[in-house]
Short mmCIF file of C-alpha atoms and ligand atoms in Angstrom, two decimals:
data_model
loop_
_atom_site.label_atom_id
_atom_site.label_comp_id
_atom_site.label_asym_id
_atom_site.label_seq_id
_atom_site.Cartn_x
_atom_site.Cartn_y
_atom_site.Cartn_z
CA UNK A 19 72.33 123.51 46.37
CA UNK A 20 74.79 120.65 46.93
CA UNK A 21 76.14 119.26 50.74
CA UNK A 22 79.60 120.13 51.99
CA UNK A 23 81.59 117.04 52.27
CA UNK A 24 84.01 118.18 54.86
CA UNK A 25 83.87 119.24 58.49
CA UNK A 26 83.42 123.23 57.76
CA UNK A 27 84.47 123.92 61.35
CA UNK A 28 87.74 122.36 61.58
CA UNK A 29 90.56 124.56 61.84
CA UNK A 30 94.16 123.58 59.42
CA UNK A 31 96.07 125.01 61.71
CA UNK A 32 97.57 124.89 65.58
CA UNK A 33 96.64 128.26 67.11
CA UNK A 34 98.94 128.39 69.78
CA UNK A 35 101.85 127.98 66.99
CA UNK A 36 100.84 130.56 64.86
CA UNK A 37 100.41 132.59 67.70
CA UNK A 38 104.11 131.89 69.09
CA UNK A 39 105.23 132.63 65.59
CA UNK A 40 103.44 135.81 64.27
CA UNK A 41 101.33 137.23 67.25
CA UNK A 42 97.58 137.87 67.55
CA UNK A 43 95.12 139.25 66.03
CA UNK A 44 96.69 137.23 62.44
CA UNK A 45 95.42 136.44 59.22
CA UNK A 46 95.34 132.87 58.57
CA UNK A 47 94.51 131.82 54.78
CA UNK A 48 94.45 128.28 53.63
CA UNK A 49 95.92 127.89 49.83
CA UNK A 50 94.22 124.80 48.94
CA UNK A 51 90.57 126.10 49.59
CA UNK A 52 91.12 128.86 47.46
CA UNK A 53 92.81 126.17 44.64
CA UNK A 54 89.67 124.18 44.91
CA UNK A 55 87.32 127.39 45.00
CA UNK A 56 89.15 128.20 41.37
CA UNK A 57 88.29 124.46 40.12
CA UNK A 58 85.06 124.74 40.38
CA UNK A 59 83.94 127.57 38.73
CA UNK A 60 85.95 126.45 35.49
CA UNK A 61 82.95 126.47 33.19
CA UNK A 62 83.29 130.03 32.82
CA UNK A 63 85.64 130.95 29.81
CA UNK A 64 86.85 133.52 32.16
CA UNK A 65 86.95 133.81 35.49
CA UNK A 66 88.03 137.46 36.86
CA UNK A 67 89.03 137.58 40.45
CA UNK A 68 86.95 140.67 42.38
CA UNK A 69 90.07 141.63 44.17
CA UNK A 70 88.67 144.05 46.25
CA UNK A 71 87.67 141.16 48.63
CA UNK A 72 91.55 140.79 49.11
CA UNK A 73 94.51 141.88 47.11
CA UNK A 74 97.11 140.41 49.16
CA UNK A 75 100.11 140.22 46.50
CA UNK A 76 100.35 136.02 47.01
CA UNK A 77 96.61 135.64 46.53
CA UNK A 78 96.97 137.08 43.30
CA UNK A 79 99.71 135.13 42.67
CA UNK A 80 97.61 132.57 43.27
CA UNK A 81 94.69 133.15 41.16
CA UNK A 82 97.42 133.86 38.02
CA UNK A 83 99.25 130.89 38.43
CA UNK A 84 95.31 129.14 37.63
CA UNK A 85 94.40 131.47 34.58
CA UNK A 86 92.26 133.48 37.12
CA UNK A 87 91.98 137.42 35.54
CA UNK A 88 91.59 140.09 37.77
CA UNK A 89 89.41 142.94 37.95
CA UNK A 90 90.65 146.53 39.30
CA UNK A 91 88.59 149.40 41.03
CA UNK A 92 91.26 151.62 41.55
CA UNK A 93 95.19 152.31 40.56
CA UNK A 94 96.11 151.22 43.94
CA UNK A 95 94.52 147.43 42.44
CA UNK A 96 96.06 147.34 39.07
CA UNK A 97 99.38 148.79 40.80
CA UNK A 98 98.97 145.29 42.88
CA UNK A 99 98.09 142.86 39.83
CA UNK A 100 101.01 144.57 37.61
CA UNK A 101 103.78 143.02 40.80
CA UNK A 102 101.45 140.31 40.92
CA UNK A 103 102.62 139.20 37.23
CA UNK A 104 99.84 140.45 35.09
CA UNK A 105 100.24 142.01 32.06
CA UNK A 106 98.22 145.59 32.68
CA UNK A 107 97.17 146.73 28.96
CA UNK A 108 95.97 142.92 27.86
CA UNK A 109 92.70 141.56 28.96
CA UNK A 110 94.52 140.21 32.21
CA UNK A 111 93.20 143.58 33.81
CA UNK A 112 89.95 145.20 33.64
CA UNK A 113 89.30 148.86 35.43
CA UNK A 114 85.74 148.57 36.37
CA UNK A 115 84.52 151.39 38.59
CA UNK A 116 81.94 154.03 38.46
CA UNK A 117 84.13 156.88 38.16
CA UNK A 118 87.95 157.49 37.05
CA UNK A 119 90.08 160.03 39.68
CA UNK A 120 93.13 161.07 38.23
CA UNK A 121 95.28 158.71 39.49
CA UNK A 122 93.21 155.54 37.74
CA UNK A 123 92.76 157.49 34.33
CA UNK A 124 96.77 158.05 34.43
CA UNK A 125 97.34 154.38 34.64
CA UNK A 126 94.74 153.61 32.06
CA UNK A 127 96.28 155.98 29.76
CA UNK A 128 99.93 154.78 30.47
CA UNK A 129 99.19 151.25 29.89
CA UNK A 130 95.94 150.91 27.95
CA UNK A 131 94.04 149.13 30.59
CA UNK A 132 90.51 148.26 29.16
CA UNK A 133 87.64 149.69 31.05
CA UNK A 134 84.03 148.67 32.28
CA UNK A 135 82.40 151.78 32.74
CA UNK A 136 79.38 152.47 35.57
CA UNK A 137 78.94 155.92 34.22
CA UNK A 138 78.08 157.79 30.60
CA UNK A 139 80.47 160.72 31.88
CA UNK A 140 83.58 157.92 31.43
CA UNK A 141 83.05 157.58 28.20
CA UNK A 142 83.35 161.52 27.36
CA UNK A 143 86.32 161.68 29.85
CA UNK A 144 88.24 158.65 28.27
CA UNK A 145 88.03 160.18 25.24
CA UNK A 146 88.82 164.00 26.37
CA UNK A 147 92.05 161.93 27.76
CA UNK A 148 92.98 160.55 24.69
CA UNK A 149 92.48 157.45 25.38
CA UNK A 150 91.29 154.29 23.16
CA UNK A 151 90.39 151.15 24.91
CA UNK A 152 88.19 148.31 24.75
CA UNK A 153 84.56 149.78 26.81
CA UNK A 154 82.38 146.91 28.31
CA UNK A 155 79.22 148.78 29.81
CA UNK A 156 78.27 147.90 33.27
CA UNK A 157 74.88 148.03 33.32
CA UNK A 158 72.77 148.91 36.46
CA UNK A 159 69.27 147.00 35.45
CA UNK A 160 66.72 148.58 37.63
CA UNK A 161 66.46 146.42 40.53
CA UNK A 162 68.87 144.82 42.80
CA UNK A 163 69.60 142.37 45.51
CA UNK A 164 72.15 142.09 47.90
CA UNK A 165 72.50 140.31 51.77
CA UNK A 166 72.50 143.47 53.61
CA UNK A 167 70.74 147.89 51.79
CA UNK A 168 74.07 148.32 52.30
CA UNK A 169 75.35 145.91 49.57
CA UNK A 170 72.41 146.44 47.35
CA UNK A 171 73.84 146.93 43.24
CA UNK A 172 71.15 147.79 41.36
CA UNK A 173 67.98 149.58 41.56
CA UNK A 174 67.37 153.43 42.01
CA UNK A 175 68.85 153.76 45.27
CA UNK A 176 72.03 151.55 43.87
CA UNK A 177 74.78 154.26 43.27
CA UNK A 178 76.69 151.65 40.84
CA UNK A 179 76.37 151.17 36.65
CA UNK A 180 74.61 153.01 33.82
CA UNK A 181 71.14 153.05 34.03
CA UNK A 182 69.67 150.31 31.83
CA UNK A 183 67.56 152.87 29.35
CA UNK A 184 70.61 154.51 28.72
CA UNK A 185 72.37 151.83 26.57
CA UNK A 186 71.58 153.55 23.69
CA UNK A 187 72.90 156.68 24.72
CA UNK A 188 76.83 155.48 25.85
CA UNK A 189 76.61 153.31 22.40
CA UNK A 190 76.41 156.63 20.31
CA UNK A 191 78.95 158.69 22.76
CA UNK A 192 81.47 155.66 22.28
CA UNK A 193 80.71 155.57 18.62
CA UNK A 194 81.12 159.54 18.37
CA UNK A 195 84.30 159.40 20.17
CA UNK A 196 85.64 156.11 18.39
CA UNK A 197 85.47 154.23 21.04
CA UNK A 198 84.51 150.53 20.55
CA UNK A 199 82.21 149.01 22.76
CA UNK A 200 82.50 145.23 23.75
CA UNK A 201 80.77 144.04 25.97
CA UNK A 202 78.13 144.20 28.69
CA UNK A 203 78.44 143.64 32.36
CA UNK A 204 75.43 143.33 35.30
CA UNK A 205 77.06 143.09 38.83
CA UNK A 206 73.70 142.27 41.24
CA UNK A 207 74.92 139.77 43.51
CA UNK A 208 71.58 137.22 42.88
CA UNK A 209 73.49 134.24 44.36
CA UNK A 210 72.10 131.53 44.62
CA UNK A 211 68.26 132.70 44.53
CA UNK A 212 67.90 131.51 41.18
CA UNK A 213 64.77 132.96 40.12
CA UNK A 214 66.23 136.53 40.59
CA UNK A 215 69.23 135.09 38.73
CA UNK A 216 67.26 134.31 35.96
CA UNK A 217 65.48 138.42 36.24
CA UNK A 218 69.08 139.93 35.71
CA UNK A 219 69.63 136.87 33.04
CA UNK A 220 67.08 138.34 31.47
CA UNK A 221 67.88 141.95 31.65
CA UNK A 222 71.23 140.91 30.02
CA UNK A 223 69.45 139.59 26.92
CA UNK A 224 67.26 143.13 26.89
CA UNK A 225 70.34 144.91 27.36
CA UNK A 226 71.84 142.77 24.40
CA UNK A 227 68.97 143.10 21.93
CA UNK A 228 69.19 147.23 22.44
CA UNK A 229 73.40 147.23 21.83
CA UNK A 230 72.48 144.94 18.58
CA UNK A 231 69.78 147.61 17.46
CA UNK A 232 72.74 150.30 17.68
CA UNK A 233 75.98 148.55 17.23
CA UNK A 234 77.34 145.28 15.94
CA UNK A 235 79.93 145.20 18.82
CA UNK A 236 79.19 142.72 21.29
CA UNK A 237 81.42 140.37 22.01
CA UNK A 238 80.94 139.57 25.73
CA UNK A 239 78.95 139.62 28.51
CA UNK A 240 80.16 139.23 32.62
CA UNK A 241 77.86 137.67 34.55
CA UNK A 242 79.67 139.58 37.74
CA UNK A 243 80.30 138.24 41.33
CA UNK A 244 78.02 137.46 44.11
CA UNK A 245 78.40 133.55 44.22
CA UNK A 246 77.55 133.51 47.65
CA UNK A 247 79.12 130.64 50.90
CA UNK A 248 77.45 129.33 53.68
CA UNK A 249 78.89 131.46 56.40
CA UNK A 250 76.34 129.70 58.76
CA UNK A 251 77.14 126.19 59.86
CA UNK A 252 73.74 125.21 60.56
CA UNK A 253 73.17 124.98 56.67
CA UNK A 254 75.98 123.86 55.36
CA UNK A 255 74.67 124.12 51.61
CA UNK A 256 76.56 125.40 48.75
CA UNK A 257 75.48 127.33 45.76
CA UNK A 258 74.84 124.68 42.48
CA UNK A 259 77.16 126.18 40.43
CA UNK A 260 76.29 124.05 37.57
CA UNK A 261 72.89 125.85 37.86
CA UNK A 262 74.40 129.45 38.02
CA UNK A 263 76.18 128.05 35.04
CA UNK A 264 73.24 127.18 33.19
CA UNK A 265 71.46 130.26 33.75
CA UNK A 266 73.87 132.39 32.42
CA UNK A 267 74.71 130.06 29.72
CA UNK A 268 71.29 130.14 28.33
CA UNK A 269 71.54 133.90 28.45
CA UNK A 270 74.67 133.79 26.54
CA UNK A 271 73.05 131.87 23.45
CA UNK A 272 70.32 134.18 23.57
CA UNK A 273 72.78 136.68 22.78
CA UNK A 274 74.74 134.86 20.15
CA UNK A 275 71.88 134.41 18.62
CA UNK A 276 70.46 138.46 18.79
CA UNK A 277 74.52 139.50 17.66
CA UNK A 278 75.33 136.57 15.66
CA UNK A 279 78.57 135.84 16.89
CA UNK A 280 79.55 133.53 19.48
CA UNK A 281 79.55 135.52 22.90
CA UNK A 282 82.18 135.46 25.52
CA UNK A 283 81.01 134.38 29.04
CA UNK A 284 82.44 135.71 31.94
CA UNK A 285 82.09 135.57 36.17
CA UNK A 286 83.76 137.91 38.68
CA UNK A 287 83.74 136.12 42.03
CA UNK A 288 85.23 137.59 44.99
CA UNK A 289 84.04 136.10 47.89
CA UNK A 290 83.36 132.50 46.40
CA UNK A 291 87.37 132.38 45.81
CA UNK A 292 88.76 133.42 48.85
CA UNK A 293 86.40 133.87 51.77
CA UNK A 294 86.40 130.46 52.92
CA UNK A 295 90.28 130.31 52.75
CA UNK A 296 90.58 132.95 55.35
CA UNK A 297 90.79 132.73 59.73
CA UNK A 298 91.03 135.76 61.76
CA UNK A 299 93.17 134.36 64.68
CA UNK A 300 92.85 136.48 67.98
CA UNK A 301 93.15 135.92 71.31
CA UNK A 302 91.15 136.29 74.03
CA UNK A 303 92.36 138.95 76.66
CA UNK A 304 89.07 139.45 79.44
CA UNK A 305 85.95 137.42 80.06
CA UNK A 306 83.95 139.72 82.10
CA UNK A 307 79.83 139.91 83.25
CA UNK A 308 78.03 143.19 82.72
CA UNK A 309 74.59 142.74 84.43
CA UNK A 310 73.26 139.36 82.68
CA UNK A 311 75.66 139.74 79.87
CA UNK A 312 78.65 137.69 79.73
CA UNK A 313 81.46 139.45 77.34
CA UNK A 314 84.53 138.14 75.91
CA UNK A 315 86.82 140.61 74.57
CA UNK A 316 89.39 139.57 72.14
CA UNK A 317 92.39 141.49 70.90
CA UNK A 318 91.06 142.13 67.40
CA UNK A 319 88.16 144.91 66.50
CA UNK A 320 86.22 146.24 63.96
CA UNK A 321 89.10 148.02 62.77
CA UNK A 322 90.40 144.58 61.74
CA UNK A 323 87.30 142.89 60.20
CA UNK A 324 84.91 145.51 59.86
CA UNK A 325 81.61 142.75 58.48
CA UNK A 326 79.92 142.40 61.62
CA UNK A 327 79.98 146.10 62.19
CA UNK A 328 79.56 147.41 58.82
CA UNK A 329 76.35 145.24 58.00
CA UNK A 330 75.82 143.10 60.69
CA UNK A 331 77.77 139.82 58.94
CA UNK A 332 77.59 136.63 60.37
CA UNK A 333 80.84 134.82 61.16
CA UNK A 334 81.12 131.58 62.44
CA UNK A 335 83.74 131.35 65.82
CA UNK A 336 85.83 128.45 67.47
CA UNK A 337 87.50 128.95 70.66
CA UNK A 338 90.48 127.22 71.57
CA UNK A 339 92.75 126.31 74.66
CA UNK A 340 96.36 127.24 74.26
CA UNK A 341 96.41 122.83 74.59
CA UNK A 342 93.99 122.56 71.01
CA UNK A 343 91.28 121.81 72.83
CA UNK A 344 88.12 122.98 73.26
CA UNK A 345 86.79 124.85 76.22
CA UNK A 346 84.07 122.61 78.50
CA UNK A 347 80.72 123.98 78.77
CA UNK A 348 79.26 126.71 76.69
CA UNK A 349 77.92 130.05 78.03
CA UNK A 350 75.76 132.60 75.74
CA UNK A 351 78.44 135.59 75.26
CA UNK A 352 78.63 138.78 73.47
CA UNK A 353 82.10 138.73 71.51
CA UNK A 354 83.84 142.57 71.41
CA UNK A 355 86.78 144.37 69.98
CA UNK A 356 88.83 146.58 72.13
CA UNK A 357 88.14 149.59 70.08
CA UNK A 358 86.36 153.10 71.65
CA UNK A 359 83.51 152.38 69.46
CA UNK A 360 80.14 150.27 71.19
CA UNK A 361 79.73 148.99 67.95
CA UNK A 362 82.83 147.29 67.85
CA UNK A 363 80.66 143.94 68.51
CA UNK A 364 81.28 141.02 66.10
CA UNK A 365 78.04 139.26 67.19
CA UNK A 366 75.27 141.36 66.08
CA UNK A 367 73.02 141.60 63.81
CA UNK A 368 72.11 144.59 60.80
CA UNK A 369 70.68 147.65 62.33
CA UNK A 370 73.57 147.20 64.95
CA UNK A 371 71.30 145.25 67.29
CA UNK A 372 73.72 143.45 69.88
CA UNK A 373 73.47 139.90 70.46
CA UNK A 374 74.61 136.66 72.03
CA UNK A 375 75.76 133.46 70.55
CA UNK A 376 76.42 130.08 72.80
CA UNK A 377 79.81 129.57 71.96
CA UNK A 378 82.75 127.18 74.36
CA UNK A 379 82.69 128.66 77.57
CA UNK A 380 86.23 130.89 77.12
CA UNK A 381 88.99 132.33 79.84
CA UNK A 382 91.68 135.03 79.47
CA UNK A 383 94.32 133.48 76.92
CA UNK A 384 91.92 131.02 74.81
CA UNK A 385 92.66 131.71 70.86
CA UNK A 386 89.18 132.60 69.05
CA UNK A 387 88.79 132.62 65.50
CA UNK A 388 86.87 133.92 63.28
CA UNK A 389 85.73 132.10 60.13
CA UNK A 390 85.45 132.99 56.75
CA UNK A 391 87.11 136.11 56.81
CA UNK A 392 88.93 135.88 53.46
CA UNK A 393 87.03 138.27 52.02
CA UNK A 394 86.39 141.72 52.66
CA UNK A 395 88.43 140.74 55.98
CA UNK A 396 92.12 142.52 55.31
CA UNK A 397 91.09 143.99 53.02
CA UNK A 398 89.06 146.06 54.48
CA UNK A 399 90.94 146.67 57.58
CA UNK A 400 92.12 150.83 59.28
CA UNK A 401 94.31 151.94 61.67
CA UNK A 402 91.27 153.19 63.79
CA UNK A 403 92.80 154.06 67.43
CA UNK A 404 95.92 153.61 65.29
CA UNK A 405 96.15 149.61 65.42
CA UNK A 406 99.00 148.45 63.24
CA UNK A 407 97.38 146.43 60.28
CA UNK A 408 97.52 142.90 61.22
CA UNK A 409 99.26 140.07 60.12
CA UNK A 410 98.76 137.78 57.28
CA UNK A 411 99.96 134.13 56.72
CA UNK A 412 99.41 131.85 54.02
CA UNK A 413 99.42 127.96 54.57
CA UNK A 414 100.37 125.67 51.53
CA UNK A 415 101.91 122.54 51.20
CA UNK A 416 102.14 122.02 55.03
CA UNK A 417 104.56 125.33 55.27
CA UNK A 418 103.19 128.98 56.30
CA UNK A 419 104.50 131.80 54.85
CA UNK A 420 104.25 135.75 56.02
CA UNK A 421 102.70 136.62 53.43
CA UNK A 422 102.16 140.05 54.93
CA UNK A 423 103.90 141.05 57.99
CA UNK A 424 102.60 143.05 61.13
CA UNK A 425 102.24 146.76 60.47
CA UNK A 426 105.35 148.52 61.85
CA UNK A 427 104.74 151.48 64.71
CA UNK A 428 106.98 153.35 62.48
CA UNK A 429 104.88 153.11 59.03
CA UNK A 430 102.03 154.19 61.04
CA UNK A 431 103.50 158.29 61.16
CA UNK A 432 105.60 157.53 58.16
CA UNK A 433 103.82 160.19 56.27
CA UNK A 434 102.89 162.59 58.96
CA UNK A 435 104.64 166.20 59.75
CA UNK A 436 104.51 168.50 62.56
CA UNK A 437 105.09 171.78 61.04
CA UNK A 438 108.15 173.90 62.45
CA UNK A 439 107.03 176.30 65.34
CA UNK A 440 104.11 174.19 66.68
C1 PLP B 1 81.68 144.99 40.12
C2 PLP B 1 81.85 143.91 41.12
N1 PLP B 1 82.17 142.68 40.68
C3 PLP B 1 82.36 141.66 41.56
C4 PLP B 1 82.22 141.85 42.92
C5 PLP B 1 82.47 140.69 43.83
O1 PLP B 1 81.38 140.38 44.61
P1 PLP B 1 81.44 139.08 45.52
O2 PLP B 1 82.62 139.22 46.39
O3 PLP B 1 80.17 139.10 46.29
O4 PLP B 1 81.54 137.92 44.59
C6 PLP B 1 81.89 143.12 43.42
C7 PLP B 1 81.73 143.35 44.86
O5 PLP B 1 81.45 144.39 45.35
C8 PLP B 1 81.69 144.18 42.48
O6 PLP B 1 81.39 145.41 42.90
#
């Protein structure tokens, strides 16, 4: 782990402007955090954006205009990279997913998209679709990790990849069909806890030495996402990357050395590149006492950032005076959404246990903001209670730019009927 060498906390922009200009609740992301993010995880000879944490068109933009490849889990995703510039059919674009529906097999067969499976069954409907592609096989290992069960990627109880005995098994389906397999991928989300990075390092090599006994194929391995931040700002320390870098390095000539080729090394961050970026700005709208709980209800819910609800995610919150500055005092307070949900709580832990934080004591009208919501923030967000989607802005080079605008009332029935005599 290495020390942060800015203040984490401070916020790059003036909430009471963005609030004039674009409303509350609003995405706020911060361009050169994601730049830097990309910098350092240049090691890699490819690094493919996870852009399920957020597939706003401009941060994909973004992460092309820095050689950054993307990853897709549905059509709707490589719909978004093809008008974000890349080239769907090249190695720009990978489908990885544990099933196709028929709209993400169409799109694979109309542009040749290659393909990381998570299930044998893709390989038989690929080819029962006609369709010839490069196949890396994501393998599920046998054990997982994850910061929350509900984030867990390998194991038994892990819906996602092929299980790892059955290697063998997708190598002769792809060879029956004449499909050519690859590469290998292992998505566990080990982080920073380096000894269990070093177990799925190792299951890599295992999975390598049974493709060589079967095929002479494999070209690449992905080493997946996970990189993990410090959400927390009471340990500011961030993942050694050189580390992670080793670890799968090692693993890599390990591999050369079983397939006797050079091997391909990739990462697919999501979070690492973009959560940090990202500010939910809200405002606050009542600060009310219920028994010896103090509440302050803000005009964003769960329907907008869905973390602290969904698995009890930590995010770290400023409040601000419509001045800039900070509220005197501090009282502990339960922060809420105004959704018809009790859940809709963003301080609480997994399990949905309720609780406070000490945070500046805040009135009706403050701004508070939520931090590190870059990823899995937007994109994540409903129209529960039918809440228009929110805003999103994008600050670079001292300008912001609507980078997605307010949902309108209108798009919100847009595709609803009443049928005649009702
Ligand atoms: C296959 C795959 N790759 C990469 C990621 C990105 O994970 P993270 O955002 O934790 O880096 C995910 C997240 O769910 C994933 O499923």
């Amino acid at each position: 782990m290495t020390a942060p060498t800015t203040d984490a906390t401070a916020l790059p922009f003036d909430c009471s402007q963005i609030a004039a200009d674009h409303g509350t609740p609003t995405w706020v992301y911060d361009a050169a955090v994601i730049e830097k993010r990309i910098s350092e995880v240049q090691q890699f000879d490819t690094v493919r954006y996870a852009q399920k944490a957020n597939s706003n068109l401009a941060l994909l933009a973004i992460m092309r205009k820095h050689g950054v490849k993307v990853d897709a889990v549905t059509a709707g995703e490589m719909h978004r990279a093809k008008l974000a510039g890349y080239e769907l059919g090249t190695d720009d674009v990978v489908f990885t997913a544990d099933i196709f529906d028929n709209d993400a097999i169409e799109m694979i067969r109309q542009y040749n998209v290659p393909v990381n499976v998570g299930s044998p069954d893709m390989i038989d409907q690929l080819a029962e679709a006609g369709i010839d592609v490069p196949i890396t096989l994501r393998i599920n290992p046998g054990f997982g990790h994850g910061h929350s069960q509900k984030v867990n990627t390998g194991g038994e109880s892990s819906k996602h990849g092929i299980w790892h005995t059955q290697v063998a098994d997708c190598l002769a389906a792809a060879k029956k069909h004449n499909l050519t397999v690859h590469g290998l991928h292992m998505h566990i989300g080990s982080g920073s806890e380096f000894d269990h990075l070093a177990q799925v390092a190792g299951a890599m090599v295992d999975a390598a030495r049974t493709f060589a006994e079967y095929a002479d194929t494999l070209t690449t391995i992905s080493a997946g996402g996970g990189l993990p931040i410090p959400y927390r700002k009471d340990n500011l320390e961030r993942i050694d990357l050189d580390r992670y870098y080793q670890v799968w390095d090692d693993a890599r000539k390990q591999i050369a050395e079983i397939a006797g080729r050079d091997i391909h090394l990739e990462v697919e961050p999501g979070r690492y590149l973009v959560a940090e970026s990202g500010y939910l700005l809200t405002q606050v709208r009542s600060v009310k006492q219920s028994g010896s709980k103090h509440y302050i209800v803000i005009d964003a819910g769960f329907n907008d950032l869905v973390r602290p609800s969904f698995y009890g995610a930590y995010h770290h919150i400023s409040v601000v005076r419509p001045d800039g500055s900070t509220p005197e005092g501090t009282t502990d307070s339960i922060v809420a959404g105004p959704l018809c949900e009790s859940c809709d709580v963003f301080t609480q832990e997994e399990g949905g246990f309720v609780t406070t934080r000490s945070l500046p004591t805040a009135t009706a009208g403050d701004y508070l903001v939520l931090h590190d919501a870059g990823a899995y923030g937007m994109a994540m967000s409903s129209n529960y209670n039918s809440r228009r989607l929110a805003a999103e802005v994008l600050l670079k080079d001292g300008q912001t730019h609507v980078i997605r605008q307010r949902q309108t009332f209108e798009s919100l029935t847009q595709f609803e009927s009443i049928p005649d005599g009702i």
